[in-house]
C-alpha cells in the first residue's frame, strides 16, 4: 500500500499533467474557433464583443455623467 507522501506526490504530478492537457486543448479549441470565424467571415462584434483584445485597452470610454454639483458648479 502506498504511503500518504507517495500518493500526494502522484496527485501533484497528475495535477500538473492535467493543467498541461487543459492548456493544449484550450489552444486547440481557440485555433479551431478562429479558423471557423475566418471561414465564415464572423467577427468578435458579430458575437456581441467589443472588437478584439485592443478594444478594451483603447481608452475610448466616455467619462461618466456628473451626478452632483455644488453651488459653484463643482
Coordinates of N, CA and C in Angstrom, one line a residue:
X1 N 0.8 -1.2 0.0 CA 0.0 0.0 0.0 C 0.9 1.2 0.0
X2 N 0.5 2.2 -0.8 CA 1.3 3.5 -0.9 C 1.1 4.3 0.3
X3 N 2.1 5.1 0.6 CA 2.1 6.0 1.8 C 1.4 7.3 1.3
X4 N 1.0 8.1 2.3 CA 0.4 9.4 2.1 C 1.3 10.2 1.3
X5 N 2.6 10.2 1.6 CA 3.6 11.1 0.9 C 3.7 10.7 -0.6
X6 N 3.7 9.4 -0.9 CA 3.7 8.9 -2.2 C 2.5 9.3 -3.0
X7 N 1.3 9.1 -2.4 CA 0.1 9.5 -3.0 C 0.0 11.0 -3.3
X8 N 0.4 11.8 -2.4 CA 0.4 13.2 -2.5 C 1.3 13.6 -3.7
X9 N 2.5 13.0 -3.8 CA 3.4 13.3 -4.9 C 2.7 12.9 -6.2
X10 N 2.1 11.7 -6.3 CA 1.4 11.3 -7.5 C 0.3 12.3 -7.9
X11 N -0.4 12.7 -6.9 CA -1.5 13.7 -7.1 C -1.0 15.0 -7.7
X12 N 0.1 15.5 -7.1 CA 0.7 16.7 -7.6 C 1.1 16.6 -9.1
X13 N 1.7 15.4 -9.4 CA 2.2 15.2 -10.8 C 1.0 15.1 -11.7
X14 N -0.1 14.5 -11.3 CA -1.3 14.4 -12.1 C -2.0 15.8 -12.3
X15 N -1.9 16.6 -11.3 CA -2.5 18.0 -11.4 C -1.7 18.8 -12.5
X16 N -0.4 18.6 -12.4 CA 0.5 19.3 -13.4 C 0.1 18.8 -14.8
X17 N 0.0 17.5 -15.0 CA -0.3 16.9 -16.3 C -1.7 17.3 -16.7
X18 N -2.6 17.4 -15.8 CA -4.0 17.8 -16.2 C -4.0 19.3 -16.7
X19 N -3.2 20.1 -16.0 CA -3.2 21.5 -16.4 C -2.5 21.7 -17.7
X20 N -1.5 20.9 -18.0 CA -0.8 21.0 -19.3 C -1.8 20.5 -20.4
X21 N -2.5 19.4 -20.2 CA -3.5 18.9 -21.1 C -4.6 20.0 -21.4
X22 N -5.1 20.7 -20.3 CA -6.1 21.7 -20.4 C -5.6 22.8 -21.3
X23 N -4.3 23.3 -21.1 CA -3.8 24.3 -21.9 C -3.7 24.0 -23.4
X24 N -3.3 22.7 -23.7 CA -3.2 22.3 -25.0 C -4.6 22.2 -25.7
X25 N -5.5 21.7 -25.0 CA -6.9 21.6 -25.5 C -7.5 22.9 -25.7
X26 N -7.2 23.9 -24.8 CA -7.7 25.2 -24.9 C -7.1 25.9 -26.2
X27 N -5.8 25.8 -26.4 CA -5.2 26.3 -27.5 C -5.8 25.8 -28.8
X28 N -6.0 24.5 -28.8 CA -6.6 23.8 -30.0 C -8.0 24.3 -30.3
X29 N -8.8 24.5 -29.2 CA -10.2 25.0 -29.4 C -10.2 26.4 -29.9
X30 N -9.3 27.2 -29.4 CA -9.2 28.6 -29.8 C -8.8 28.7 -31.3
X31 N -7.8 27.9 -31.7 CA -7.4 27.8 -33.1 C -8.6 27.4 -34.0
X32 N -9.3 26.4 -33.5 CA -10.5 25.9 -34.3 C -11.5 27.0 -34.4
X33 N -11.8 27.7 -33.3 CA -12.8 28.8 -33.4 C -12.3 29.9 -34.3
X34 N -11.1 30.3 -34.2 CA -10.6 31.4 -35.1 C -10.7 30.9 -36.6
X35 N -10.3 29.7 -36.9 CA -10.4 29.2 -38.3 C -11.9 29.2 -38.8
X36 N -12.8 28.8 -37.9 CA -14.2 28.8 -38.3 C -14.7 30.2 -38.5
X37 N -14.3 31.1 -37.6 CA -14.7 32.5 -37.7 C -14.2 33.1 -39.0
X38 N -13.0 32.8 -39.4 CA -12.4 33.3 -40.6 C -13.1 32.7 -41.8
X39 N -13.4 31.5 -41.8 CA -14.1 30.8 -42.9 C -15.4 31.4 -43.1
X40 N -16.1 31.8 -42.1 CA -17.5 32.3 -42.3 C -17.6 33.8 -42.2
X41 N -16.4 34.5 -42.0 CA -16.4 35.9 -42.0 C -17.0 36.5 -40.8
X42 N -16.9 35.8 -39.6 CA -17.5 36.3 -38.4 C -16.5 37.1 -37.6
X43 N -16.9 38.2 -37.0 CA -16.0 39.0 -36.2 C -16.5 38.9 -34.8
X44 N -15.6 39.4 -33.9 CA -15.9 39.4 -32.4 C -17.2 40.3 -32.2
X45 N -17.3 41.3 -33.0 CA -18.5 42.2 -32.9 C -19.8 41.4 -33.2
X46 N -19.7 40.6 -34.2 CA -20.8 39.7 -34.6 C -21.3 38.9 -33.4
X47 N -20.4 38.5 -32.5 CA -20.7 37.7 -31.4 C -21.1 38.5 -30.2
X48 N -21.1 39.9 -30.3 CA -21.5 40.7 -29.2 C -20.3 41.3 -28.4
X49 N -19.1 41.1 -28.9 CA -17.9 41.6 -28.3 C -17.6 43.0 -28.7
X50 N -16.6 43.5 -28.2 CA -16.2 44.9 -28.4 C -15.2 45.0 -29.6
X51 N -14.8 44.0 -30.2 CA -14.0 44.1 -31.4 C -12.6 43.6 -31.3
X52 N -12.2 43.0 -30.2 CA -10.8 42.5 -30.1 C -10.2 42.8 -28.8
X53 N -9.0 42.3 -28.6 CA -8.3 42.5 -27.3 C -7.9 43.9 -27.1
X54 N -7.6 44.7 -28.2 CA -7.1 46.0 -28.0 C -8.3 47.0 -27.7
X55 N -9.5 46.6 -28.0 CA -10.7 47.5 -27.8 C -10.8 47.8 -26.3
X56 N -10.6 46.9 -25.4 CA -10.7 47.1 -24.0 C -9.6 48.1 -23.5
X57 N -8.5 48.1 -24.2 CA -7.4 49.0 -23.8 C -7.3 50.3 -24.5
X58 N -8.2 50.5 -25.4 CA -8.1 51.7 -26.3 C -8.4 53.0 -25.6
X59 N -9.1 53.0 -24.5 CA -9.4 54.2 -23.7 C -10.5 55.0 -24.4
X60 N -11.4 54.4 -25.1 CA -12.4 55.2 -25.8 C -13.7 55.3 -25.0
X61 N -13.6 55.0 -23.7 CA -14.8 55.1 -22.9 C -15.1 56.6 -22.6
X62 N -16.3 57.0 -22.6 CA -16.7 58.3 -22.3 C -16.7 58.5 -20.8
X63 N -16.4 59.7 -20.4 CA -16.5 60.0 -18.9 C -17.9 59.9 -18.4
X64 N -18.1 59.5 -17.2 CA -19.4 59.3 -16.6 C -20.1 60.7 -16.4
X65 N -21.4 60.7 -16.5 CA -22.1 62.0 -16.4 C -22.0 62.4 -14.9
X66 N -22.0 63.7 -14.7 CA -21.9 64.3 -13.4 C -23.2 64.1 -12.7
X67 N -23.2 63.6 -11.4 CA -24.4 63.4 -10.7 C -24.7 64.5 -9.7
X68 N -23.7 65.1 -9.1 CA -23.9 66.1 -8.1 C -23.0 67.3 -8.4
X69 N -23.6 68.5 -8.1 CA -22.8 69.7 -8.3 C -23.1 70.6 -7.1
X70 N -22.1 71.4 -6.7 CA -22.3 72.3 -5.6 C -22.8 73.7 -6.2
X71 N -23.0 74.7 -5.4 CA -23.5 76.0 -5.9 C -22.5 76.6 -6.9
X72 N -21.2 76.3 -6.8 CA -20.2 76.9 -7.6 C -20.0 76.1 -8.9
X73 N -20.7 75.0 -9.1 CA -20.6 74.2 -10.3 C -19.6 73.1 -10.2
X74 N -19.0 72.9 -9.1 CA -18.0 71.8 -8.9 C -18.7 70.5 -8.7

